[in-house]
PDB file of C-alpha atoms in Angstrom:
ATOM      1  CA  MET X   1       0.000   0.000   0.000  1.00 41.00           C
ATOM      2  CA  ILE X   2       1.292   3.438  -0.924  1.00 42.00           C
ATOM      3  CA  GLY X   3       0.543   6.244   1.503  1.00 40.00           C
ATOM      4  CA  ALA X   4       1.793   9.728   2.250  1.00 40.00           C
ATOM      5  CA  MET X   5       5.255   9.787   3.769  1.00 42.00           C
ATOM      6  CA  ASN X   6       5.263  10.695   7.448  1.00 44.00           C
ATOM      7  CA  GLN X   7       7.762  13.550   7.636  1.00 45.00           C
ATOM      8  CA  ALA X   8       8.356  12.917  11.343  1.00 51.00           C
ATOM      9  CA  SER X   9       9.520   9.358  10.775  1.00 86.00           C
ATOM     10  CA  VAL X  10      11.706   9.661   7.675  1.00 97.00           C
ATOM     11  CA  ILE X  11      14.556   7.151   7.744  1.00 98.00           C
ATOM     12  CA  THR X  12      17.082   7.132   4.906  1.00 98.00           C
ATOM     13  CA  ARG X  13      20.291   5.236   4.313  1.00 98.00           C
ATOM     14  CA  PHE X  14      23.529   5.309   2.333  1.00 98.00           C
ATOM     15  CA  ALA X  15      24.611   1.825   1.294  1.00 98.00           C
ATOM     16  CA  PRO X  16      27.950   1.682  -0.552  1.00 97.00           C
ATOM     17  CA  SER X  17      29.798  -1.472  -1.562  1.00 96.00           C
ATOM     18  CA  PRO X  18      33.405  -1.639  -0.280  1.00 97.00           C
ATOM     19  CA  THR X  19      34.870  -2.592  -3.655  1.00 95.00           C
ATOM     20  CA  GLY X  20      36.954   0.575  -3.930  1.00 94.00           C
ATOM     21  CA  TYR X  21      37.340   4.081  -2.557  1.00 94.00           C
ATOM     22  CA  LEU X  22      34.481   6.582  -2.461  1.00 95.00           C
ATOM     23  CA  HIS X  23      34.411   9.202  -5.234  1.00 92.00           C
ATOM     24  CA  LEU X  24      32.566  12.486  -5.691  1.00 92.00           C
ATOM     25  CA  GLY X  25      29.423  10.746  -6.868  1.00 91.00           C
ATOM     26  CA  HIS X  26      29.309   8.760  -3.641  1.00 94.00           C
ATOM     27  CA  ALA X  27      29.834  11.948  -1.651  1.00 95.00           C
ATOM     28  CA  PHE X  28      26.816  13.549  -3.290  1.00 94.00           C
ATOM     29  CA  SER X  29      24.645  10.478  -2.749  1.00 95.00           C
ATOM     30  CA  ALA X  30      25.567  10.227   0.930  1.00 97.00           C
ATOM     31  CA  LEU X  31      25.034  13.932   1.552  1.00 96.00           C
ATOM     32  CA  PHE X  32      21.732  13.791  -0.313  1.00 95.00           C
ATOM     33  CA  ALA X  33      20.461  10.904   1.815  1.00 97.00           C
ATOM     34  CA  GLN X  34      21.546  12.560   5.052  1.00 97.00           C
ATOM     35  CA  HIS X  35      19.905  15.849   4.075  1.00 95.00           C
ATOM     36  CA  GLN X  36      16.593  14.183   3.256  1.00 95.00           C
ATOM     37  CA  ALA X  37      16.520  12.684   6.746  1.00 96.00           C
ATOM     38  CA  ARG X  38      17.734  15.697   8.669  1.00 95.00           C
ATOM     39  CA  ALA X  39      15.366  18.084   6.860  1.00 94.00           C
ATOM     40  CA  ALA X  40      12.502  16.005   8.245  1.00 94.00           C
ATOM     41  CA  SER X  41      14.075  15.533  11.690  1.00 95.00           C
ATOM     42  CA  GLY X  42      14.492  11.870  10.786  1.00 97.00           C
ATOM     43  CA  ARG X  43      17.265   9.293  10.936  1.00 98.00           C
ATOM     44  CA  PHE X  44      20.130   8.575   8.550  1.00 98.00           C
ATOM     45  CA  LEU X  45      21.616   5.060   8.531  1.00 98.00           C
ATOM     46  CA  LEU X  46      24.735   3.556   7.008  1.00 98.00           C
ATOM     47  CA  ARG X  47      24.995   0.075   5.510  1.00 98.00           C
ATOM     48  CA  LEU X  48      27.930  -1.731   3.878  1.00 98.00           C
ATOM     49  CA  GLU X  49      26.767  -3.965   1.031  1.00 97.00           C
ATOM     50  CA  ASP X  50      29.688  -6.379   0.970  1.00 96.00           C
ATOM     51  CA  ILE X  51      28.182  -9.608  -0.370  1.00 94.00           C
ATOM     52  CA  ASP X  52      30.684  -9.654  -3.268  1.00 92.00           C
ATOM     53  CA  THR X  53      33.388 -11.640  -1.480  1.00 88.00           C
ATOM     54  CA  VAL X  54      35.768 -11.380  -4.446  1.00 89.00           C
ATOM     55  CA  ARG X  55      35.830  -7.605  -4.847  1.00 92.00           C
ATOM     56  CA  CYS X  56      34.980  -6.317  -1.353  1.00 95.00           C
ATOM     57  CA  ARG X  57      37.917  -5.685   0.978  1.00 96.00           C
ATOM     58  CA  PRO X  58      38.197  -4.677   4.651  1.00 96.00           C
ATOM     59  CA  GLU X  59      40.505  -1.769   3.805  1.00 97.00           C
ATOM     60  CA  PHE X  60      37.864  -0.282   1.516  1.00 97.00           C
ATOM     61  CA  ALA X  61      35.222  -0.645   4.232  1.00 97.00           C
ATOM     62  CA  ALA X  62      37.458   1.141   6.728  1.00 98.00           C
ATOM     63  CA  ALA X  63      38.198   3.894   4.208  1.00 97.00           C
ATOM     64  CA  ILE X  64      34.486   4.441   3.574  1.00 97.00           C
ATOM     65  CA  LEU X  65      33.793   5.038   7.261  1.00 98.00           C
ATOM     66  CA  ASP X  66      36.783   7.356   7.539  1.00 98.00           C
ATOM     67  CA  ASP X  67      35.902   9.378   4.429  1.00 97.00           C
ATOM     68  CA  LEU X  68      32.265   9.816   5.428  1.00 98.00           C
ATOM     69  CA  ALA X  69      33.188  10.965   8.921  1.00 97.00           C
ATOM     70  CA  TRP X  70      35.741  13.387   7.448  1.00 97.00           C
ATOM     71  CA  LEU X  71      33.062  14.801   5.139  1.00 96.00           C
ATOM     72  CA  GLY X  72      30.999  15.594   8.222  1.00 95.00           C
ATOM     73  CA  LEU X  73      28.343  12.907   7.916  1.00 96.00           C
ATOM     74  CA  HIS X  74      26.871  11.494  11.110  1.00 96.00           C
ATOM     75  CA  TRP X  75      24.838   8.304  10.893  1.00 98.00           C
ATOM     76  CA  ASP X  76      22.461   7.002  13.519  1.00 97.00           C
ATOM     77  CA  GLY X  77      23.050   3.654  15.178  1.00 95.00           C
ATOM     78  CA  PRO X  78      25.511   0.923  14.222  1.00 97.00           C
ATOM     79  CA  VAL X  79      26.600   0.207  10.650  1.00 98.00           C
ATOM     80  CA  ARG X  80      24.882  -2.842   9.169  1.00 98.00           C
ATOM     81  CA  THR X  81      27.340  -5.052   7.307  1.00 98.00           C
ATOM     82  CA  GLN X  82      25.581  -7.495   5.002  1.00 97.00           C
ATOM     83  CA  SER X  83      28.188 -10.267   5.171  1.00 96.00           C
ATOM     84  CA  GLU X  84      27.428 -10.598   8.890  1.00 96.00           C
ATOM     85  CA  HIS X  85      23.758 -11.379   8.244  1.00 96.00           C
ATOM     86  CA  LEU X  86      23.700 -14.058   5.553  1.00 96.00           C
ATOM     87  CA  ASP X  87      21.204 -16.144   7.519  1.00 95.00           C
ATOM     88  CA  ASP X  88      18.659 -13.331   7.077  1.00 96.00           C
ATOM     89  CA  TYR X  89      18.833 -13.693   3.311  1.00 97.00           C
ATOM     90  CA  ARG X  90      18.648 -17.475   3.488  1.00 96.00           C
ATOM     91  CA  SER X  91      15.419 -17.062   5.415  1.00 96.00           C
ATOM     92  CA  ALA X  92      14.012 -14.808   2.697  1.00 97.00           C
ATOM     93  CA  LEU X  93      15.038 -17.313   0.027  1.00 97.00           C
ATOM     94  CA  ASP X  94      13.323 -20.097   1.954  1.00 96.00           C
ATOM     95  CA  ARG X  95      10.099 -18.102   1.949  1.00 97.00           C
ATOM     96  CA  LEU X  96      10.260 -17.603  -1.806  1.00 98.00           C
ATOM     97  CA  GLN X  97      11.194 -21.249  -2.322  1.00 96.00           C
ATOM     98  CA  GLY X  98       8.168 -22.249  -0.262  1.00 97.00           C
ATOM     99  CA  ARG X  99       5.967 -20.414  -2.737  1.00 97.00           C
ATOM    100  CA  GLY X 100       7.515 -22.266  -5.666  1.00 96.00           C
ATOM    101  CA  LEU X 101       9.104 -19.117  -7.081  1.00 98.00           C
ATOM    102  CA  LEU X 102      12.756 -20.134  -7.383  1.00 97.00           C
ATOM    103  CA  TYR X 103      14.572 -22.539  -9.660  1.00 97.00           C
ATOM    104  CA  PRO X 104      18.267 -23.438 -10.029  1.00 97.00           C
ATOM    105  CA  CYS X 105      19.929 -22.218 -13.218  1.00 96.00           C
ATOM    106  CA  PHE X 106      23.058 -24.087 -14.314  1.00 96.00           C
ATOM    107  CA  CYS X 107      23.700 -22.042 -17.471  1.00 93.00           C
ATOM    108  CA  THR X 108      27.029 -20.320 -17.997  1.00 89.00           C
ATOM    109  CA  ARG X 109      27.194 -16.924 -19.697  1.00 84.00           C
ATOM    110  CA  LYS X 110      28.539 -18.659 -22.796  1.00 87.00           C
ATOM    111  CA  GLU X 111      25.637 -21.107 -22.856  1.00 83.00           C
ATOM    112  CA  ILE X 112      23.099 -18.319 -22.422  1.00 82.00           C
ATOM    113  CA  ALA X 113      24.643 -16.381 -25.313  1.00 80.00           C
ATOM    114  CA  ALA X 114      24.568 -19.496 -27.504  1.00 80.00           C
ATOM    115  CA  GLU X 115      20.920 -20.163 -26.669  1.00 76.00           C
ATOM    116  CA  ILE X 116      19.973 -16.601 -27.523  1.00 76.00           C
ATOM    117  CA  ALA X 117      21.896 -16.818 -30.807  1.00 75.00           C
ATOM    118  CA  ARG X 118      20.066 -20.038 -31.731  1.00 76.00           C
ATOM    119  CA  SER X 119      16.680 -18.536 -30.992  1.00 67.00           C
ATOM    120  CA  GLY X 120      17.309 -15.482 -33.139  1.00 64.00           C
ATOM    121  CA  HIS X 121      15.373 -13.428 -30.621  1.00 67.00           C
ATOM    122  CA  ALA X 122      17.029 -11.398 -27.879  1.00 68.00           C
ATOM    123  CA  PRO X 123      14.650  -9.292 -25.783  1.00 76.00           C
ATOM    124  CA  HIS X 124      16.477  -6.720 -23.692  1.00 78.00           C
ATOM    125  CA  GLY X 125      15.852  -5.306 -20.238  1.00 81.00           C
ATOM    126  CA  PRO X 126      17.555  -2.642 -18.116  1.00 86.00           C
ATOM    127  CA  ASP X 127      20.487  -4.976 -17.410  1.00 82.00           C
ATOM    128  CA  GLY X 128      20.899  -6.202 -20.992  1.00 78.00           C
ATOM    129  CA  VAL X 129      19.702  -9.342 -22.762  1.00 82.00           C
ATOM    130  CA  LEU X 130      17.064 -11.241 -20.786  1.00 88.00           C
ATOM    131  CA  TYR X 131      17.705 -14.791 -19.687  1.00 91.00           C
ATOM    132  CA  PRO X 132      15.747 -17.116 -22.048  1.00 89.00           C
ATOM    133  CA  GLY X 133      14.466 -19.354 -19.242  1.00 88.00           C
ATOM    134  CA  THR X 134      16.339 -22.481 -20.306  1.00 90.00           C
ATOM    135  CA  CYS X 135      16.619 -24.080 -16.859  1.00 95.00           C
ATOM    136  CA  ARG X 136      13.058 -23.193 -15.898  1.00 94.00           C
ATOM    137  CA  PHE X 137      11.953 -26.073 -18.122  1.00 91.00           C
ATOM    138  CA  LEU X 138      14.526 -28.657 -17.004  1.00 94.00           C
ATOM    139  CA  ASP X 139      13.235 -32.161 -16.323  1.00 94.00           C
ATOM    140  CA  PRO X 140      12.947 -32.555 -12.520  1.00 93.00           C
ATOM    141  CA  GLY X 141      15.143 -35.653 -12.608  1.00 95.00           C
ATOM    142  CA  GLU X 142      17.832 -33.870 -14.590  1.00 95.00           C
ATOM    143  CA  ARG X 143      17.650 -30.896 -12.244  1.00 95.00           C
ATOM    144  CA  GLN X 144      18.123 -33.095  -9.170  1.00 95.00           C
ATOM    145  CA  HIS X 145      20.995 -34.969 -10.830  1.00 95.00           C
ATOM    146  CA  ARG X 146      22.834 -31.704 -11.468  1.00 95.00           C
ATOM    147  CA  LEU X 147      22.251 -30.548  -7.904  1.00 94.00           C
ATOM    148  CA  ASP X 148      23.467 -33.871  -6.471  1.00 95.00           C
ATOM    149  CA  SER X 149      26.602 -33.731  -8.627  1.00 95.00           C
ATOM    150  CA  GLY X 150      27.562 -30.365  -7.126  1.00 93.00           C
ATOM    151  CA  GLN X 151      27.250 -28.392 -10.348  1.00 94.00           C
ATOM    152  CA  PRO X 152      27.416 -24.605  -9.790  1.00 93.00           C
ATOM    153  CA  TYR X 153      24.095 -22.804 -10.111  1.00 95.00           C
ATOM    154  CA  ALA X 154      22.246 -19.568  -9.563  1.00 96.00           C
ATOM    155  CA  LEU X 155      18.789 -19.311  -8.041  1.00 97.00           C
ATOM    156  CA  ARG X 156      16.494 -17.407 -10.368  1.00 97.00           C
ATOM    157  CA  LEU X 157      13.079 -15.946  -9.688  1.00 98.00           C
ATOM    158  CA  ASP X 158      10.365 -17.380 -11.917  1.00 98.00           C
ATOM    159  CA  MET X 159       9.176 -13.959 -12.972  1.00 98.00           C
ATOM    160  CA  ARG X 160       5.962 -15.009 -14.666  1.00 97.00           C
ATOM    161  CA  GLU X 161       4.794 -16.961 -11.632  1.00 98.00           C
ATOM    162  CA  ALA X 162       5.949 -14.245  -9.237  1.00 98.00           C
ATOM    163  CA  VAL X 163       4.035 -11.532 -11.100  1.00 98.00           C
ATOM    164  CA  ALA X 164       0.969 -13.757 -11.219  1.00 98.00           C
ATOM    165  CA  GLN X 165       1.076 -14.352  -7.464  1.00 98.00           C
ATOM    166  CA  ALA X 166       1.729 -10.704  -6.570  1.00 98.00           C
ATOM    167  CA  GLY X 167      -0.852  -9.119  -8.854  1.00 98.00           C
ATOM    168  CA  PRO X 168      -0.796  -5.426  -9.870  1.00 98.00           C
ATOM    169  CA  LEU X 169       1.650  -3.310  -7.881  1.00 98.00           C
ATOM    170  CA  MET X 170       2.718   0.324  -7.620  1.00 98.00           C
ATOM    171  CA  TRP X 171       5.555   2.255  -6.051  1.00 97.00           C
ATOM    172  CA  ARG X 172       6.169   5.970  -5.586  1.00 97.00           C
ATOM    173  CA  ASP X 173       9.085   8.152  -6.503  1.00 98.00           C
ATOM    174  CA  LEU X 174       8.763  11.564  -4.829  1.00 96.00           C
ATOM    175  CA  ASP X 175       9.908  13.326  -7.997  1.00 96.00           C
ATOM    176  CA  ALA X 176       8.523  11.096 -10.772  1.00 97.00           C
ATOM    177  CA  GLY X 177       5.247  10.231  -9.061  1.00 98.00           C
ATOM    178  CA  VAL X 178       3.408   6.941  -8.683  1.00 98.00           C
ATOM    179  CA  GLN X 179       4.827   4.184 -10.897  1.00 98.00           C
ATOM    180  CA  ILE X 180       3.151   1.013 -12.115  1.00 98.00           C
ATOM    181  CA  ALA X 181       5.507  -1.839 -11.219  1.00 98.00           C
ATOM    182  CA  ARG X 182       6.849  -3.657 -14.294  1.00 97.00           C
ATOM    183  CA  PRO X 183       9.312  -6.208 -12.870  1.00 98.00           C
ATOM    184  CA  GLU X 184       8.910  -8.425 -15.922  1.00 96.00           C
ATOM    185  CA  ILE X 185      11.261  -6.102 -17.818  1.00 96.00           C
ATOM    186  CA  PHE X 186      14.109  -7.811 -15.950  1.00 96.00           C
ATOM    187  CA  GLY X 187      13.108 -11.395 -16.747  1.00 95.00           C
ATOM    188  CA  ASP X 188      14.067 -14.202 -14.368  1.00 97.00           C
ATOM    189  CA  VAL X 189      16.516 -12.280 -12.178  1.00 96.00           C
ATOM    190  CA  VAL X 190      19.191 -14.034 -10.116  1.00 96.00           C
ATOM    191  CA  LEU X 191      18.455 -13.816  -6.385  1.00 98.00           C
ATOM    192  CA  ALA X 192      21.313 -15.982  -5.062  1.00 96.00           C
ATOM    193  CA  ARG X 193      24.057 -18.385  -6.071  1.00 91.00           C
ATOM    194  CA  LYS X 194      25.124 -21.753  -4.760  1.00 85.00           C
ATOM    195  CA  ASP X 195      27.730 -20.315  -2.406  1.00 82.00           C
ATOM    196  CA  THR X 196      26.217 -16.838  -1.882  1.00 87.00           C
ATOM    197  CA  PRO X 197      22.723 -16.801  -0.362  1.00 89.00           C
ATOM    198  CA  THR X 198      21.686 -13.447  -1.779  1.00 95.00           C
ATOM    199  CA  SER X 199      21.996 -10.906  -4.566  1.00 95.00           C
ATOM    200  CA  TYR X 200      21.777  -7.125  -4.584  1.00 96.00           C
ATOM    201  CA  HIS X 201      18.036  -7.178  -5.294  1.00 97.00           C
ATOM    202  CA  LEU X 202      17.158  -9.521  -2.439  1.00 98.00           C
ATOM    203  CA  ALA X 203      19.563  -8.122   0.141  1.00 98.00           C
ATOM    204  CA  VAL X 204      18.672  -4.472  -0.395  1.00 98.00           C
ATOM    205  CA  VAL X 205      14.925  -5.124  -0.123  1.00 98.00           C
ATOM    206  CA  TRP X 206      15.313  -7.235   3.007  1.00 98.00           C
ATOM    207  CA  ASP X 207      17.672  -4.784   4.708  1.00 98.00           C
ATOM    208  CA  ASP X 208      15.590  -1.720   3.889  1.00 98.00           C
ATOM    209  CA  ALA X 209      12.606  -3.384   5.552  1.00 98.00           C
ATOM    210  CA  LEU X 210      14.606  -4.650   8.523  1.00 97.00           C
ATOM    211  CA  GLN X 211      16.129  -1.231   9.150  1.00 97.00           C
ATOM    212  CA  GLY X 212      12.797   0.541   8.809  1.00 97.00           C
ATOM    213  CA  ILE X 213      13.821   2.638   5.814  1.00 98.00           C
ATOM    214  CA  THR X 214      10.927   4.881   4.801  1.00 98.00           C
ATOM    215  CA  LEU X 215      12.686   6.792   2.007  1.00 98.00           C
ATOM    216  CA  VAL X 216      15.171   5.111  -0.333  1.00 98.00           C
ATOM    217  CA  THR X 217      17.438   7.685  -1.953  1.00 97.00           C
ATOM    218  CA  ARG X 218      19.815   6.603  -4.717  1.00 95.00           C
ATOM    219  CA  GLY X 219      21.021   7.453  -8.217  1.00 94.00           C
ATOM    220  CA  ASN X 220      18.903   7.408 -11.351  1.00 95.00           C
ATOM    221  CA  ASP X 221      20.828   4.371 -12.582  1.00 93.00           C
ATOM    222  CA  LEU X 222      18.821   2.298 -10.066  1.00 96.00           C
ATOM    223  CA  PHE X 223      15.409   3.734 -10.936  1.00 97.00           C
ATOM    224  CA  GLU X 224      14.337   0.672 -12.946  1.00 97.00           C
ATOM    225  CA  ALA X 225      15.530  -1.727 -10.222  1.00 97.00           C
ATOM    226  CA  SER X 226      12.692  -0.389  -8.072  1.00 98.00           C
ATOM    227  CA  HIS X 227      10.266  -2.421 -10.200  1.00 98.00           C
ATOM    228  CA  VAL X 228      11.911  -5.672  -9.053  1.00 98.00           C
ATOM    229  CA  HIS X 229      12.219  -4.424  -5.497  1.00 98.00           C
ATOM    230  CA  ARG X 230       8.512  -3.641  -5.332  1.00 98.00           C
ATOM    231  CA  LEU X 231       7.738  -7.199  -6.455  1.00 98.00           C
ATOM    232  CA  LEU X 232       9.995  -8.723  -3.804  1.00 98.00           C
ATOM    233  CA  GLN X 233       8.403  -6.522  -1.140  1.00 98.00           C
ATOM    234  CA  ALA X 234       5.012  -7.905  -2.105  1.00 98.00           C
ATOM    235  CA  LEU X 235       6.158 -11.528  -2.214  1.00 98.00           C
ATOM    236  CA  LEU X 236       7.878 -11.256   1.182  1.00 98.00           C
ATOM    237  CA  ALA X 237       5.108  -9.162   2.784  1.00 98.00           C
ATOM    238  CA  LEU X 238       7.484  -6.262   3.472  1.00 98.00           C
ATOM    239  CA  PRO X 239       6.585  -2.576   3.905  1.00 97.00           C
ATOM    240  CA  VAL X 240       6.928  -0.281   0.877  1.00 98.00           C
ATOM    241  CA  PRO X 241       9.138   2.797   1.277  1.00 98.00           C
ATOM    242  CA  ASP X 242       9.017   5.922  -0.857  1.00 98.00           C
ATOM    243  CA  TYR X 243      11.836   6.496  -3.316  1.00 98.00           C
ATOM    244  CA  ARG X 244      13.788   9.486  -4.526  1.00 97.00           C
ATOM    245  CA  HIS X 245      16.281   9.052  -7.369  1.00 96.00           C
ATOM    246  CA  HIS X 246      18.822  11.798  -7.905  1.00 93.00           C
ATOM    247  CA  ALA X 247      20.819  12.667 -11.024  1.00 90.00           C
ATOM    248  CA  LEU X 248      24.268  11.118 -11.381  1.00 88.00           C
ATOM    249  CA  LEU X 249      27.409  13.213 -11.283  1.00 82.00           C
ATOM    250  CA  THR X 250      29.382  13.207 -14.538  1.00 77.00           C
ATOM    251  CA  ASP X 251      32.767  14.455 -15.699  1.00 72.00           C
ATOM    252  CA  ALA X 252      33.464  17.073 -18.376  1.00 69.00           C
ATOM    253  CA  GLU X 253      32.833  14.464 -21.092  1.00 72.00           C
ATOM    254  CA  GLY X 254      29.490  13.472 -19.598  1.00 71.00           C
ATOM    255  CA  ARG X 255      30.721  10.156 -18.205  1.00 76.00           C
ATOM    256  CA  ARG X 256      29.440   9.162 -14.783  1.00 79.00           C
ATOM    257  CA  TYR X 257      32.018   9.009 -12.028  1.00 75.00           C
ATOM    258  CA  ALA X 258      33.369   5.542 -11.256  1.00 70.00           C
ATOM    259  CA  LYS X 259      35.701   4.001  -8.698  1.00 66.00           C
ATOM    260  CA  ARG X 260      38.402   3.755 -11.353  1.00 66.00           C
ATOM    261  CA  ASP X 261      38.591   7.588 -11.378  1.00 67.00           C
ATOM    262  CA  LYS X 262      41.301   7.603  -8.752  1.00 66.00           C
ATOM    263  CA  ALA X 263      41.956  11.356  -8.962  1.00 59.00           C
ATOM    264  CA  LEU X 264      38.369  12.006  -7.911  1.00 82.00           C
ATOM    265  CA  THR X 265      38.256   9.735  -4.881  1.00 92.00           C
ATOM    266  CA  ILE X 266      37.618  11.379  -1.525  1.00 95.00           C
ATOM    267  CA  ALA X 267      40.928   9.958  -0.291  1.00 93.00           C
ATOM    268  CA  SER X 268      42.945  11.545  -3.100  1.00 92.00           C
ATOM    269  CA  LEU X 269      41.196  14.889  -2.693  1.00 93.00           C
ATOM    270  CA  ARG X 270      41.918  14.813   1.034  1.00 95.00           C
ATOM    271  CA  GLN X 271      45.571  14.056   0.365  1.00 93.00           C
ATOM    272  CA  SER X 272      45.789  16.967  -2.075  1.00 93.00           C
ATOM    273  CA  GLY X 273      44.689  19.374   0.652  1.00 95.00           C
ATOM    274  CA  HIS X 274      40.967  19.824  -0.033  1.00 95.00           C
ATOM    275  CA  THR X 275      38.724  20.625   2.914  1.00 95.00           C
ATOM    276  CA  PRO X 276      35.403  18.841   3.545  1.00 95.00           C
ATOM    277  CA  GLY X 277      33.552  21.949   2.396  1.00 94.00           C
ATOM    278  CA  GLN X 278      35.554  22.092  -0.835  1.00 94.00           C
ATOM    279  CA  VAL X 279      34.832  18.434  -1.577  1.00 94.00           C
ATOM    280  CA  GLN X 280      31.132  18.994  -0.940  1.00 93.00           C
ATOM    281  CA  ALA X 281      31.269  21.892  -3.408  1.00 91.00           C
ATOM    282  CA  LEU X 282      33.088  19.747  -5.990  1.00 89.00           C
ATOM    283  CA  ALA X 283      30.399  17.111  -5.559  1.00 88.00           C
ATOM    284  CA  GLY X 284      27.864  19.793  -6.426  1.00 82.00           C
ATOM    285  CA  PHE X 285      25.777  19.149  -3.348  1.00 80.00           C
ATOM    286  CA  ILE X 286      23.000  21.692  -3.015  1.00 66.00           C
ATOM    287  CA  PRO X 287      20.337  20.760  -0.443  1.00 63.00           C
ATOM    288  CA  LEU X 288      17.036  20.123  -2.205  1.00 49.00           C
ATOM    289  CA  ALA X 289      13.622  20.901  -0.787  1.00 45.00           C
ATOM    290  CA  MET X 290      11.555  18.004   0.520  1.00 43.00           C
TER     291      MET X 290
END
């Protein structure tokens, strides 16, 4: 259910992944989230989304906390670190599994590309070519044999069945207005892998609900992901926050800032003698009205 946001109970969050050092785009996003909370006398939380065990590193996590504090951000309560709560996501997966909404996918990227090439039809979604659903139709005996043999797999959401069970859904962006949820544009999204009991989509929805987030603020690049997140909220009987998606910072050539832009990291700007106020100005942060 979508209702008016209670200004007195606004809770926002900044949720970076410790796969590198924060850059100016991160600075803007964090300041934006904090401002939205403080302008409503609400709470601002910090979360580290470190489920990528290959790319996430403790030194990056430590640097994130240090850079944010240096910038003058003050978050409320302890930092939630996703890797410390994997059992939470397993529980969510179990609930979806109990509704018959998940299936193991054994396809490699190469096999998916070959299947798409054979079909001659390649529908696209926000994340690229949609998965053709190959493993959704596997013979149950073959599926069990592959599981028993220890073959690597991903757990995909059966999107058609999920949409059918959830029914019509909406979500609200405070700038773009009420949106009709269209999660099917993503196809059968991956929600976990054999050795990792969650994905970004599942973890972020679960954590936002657990932490009581009432206003999700993030960049425009994640606007479409809200369609999938609204579906998962419905399937898991979770509350629905409001959303606010801000523009992304770009360089002189119009390219969005990335962690590879080492000269624009908060750490490098600090080392070159910039003050917190100067970095905030470089990030282009101008408090926006609620």
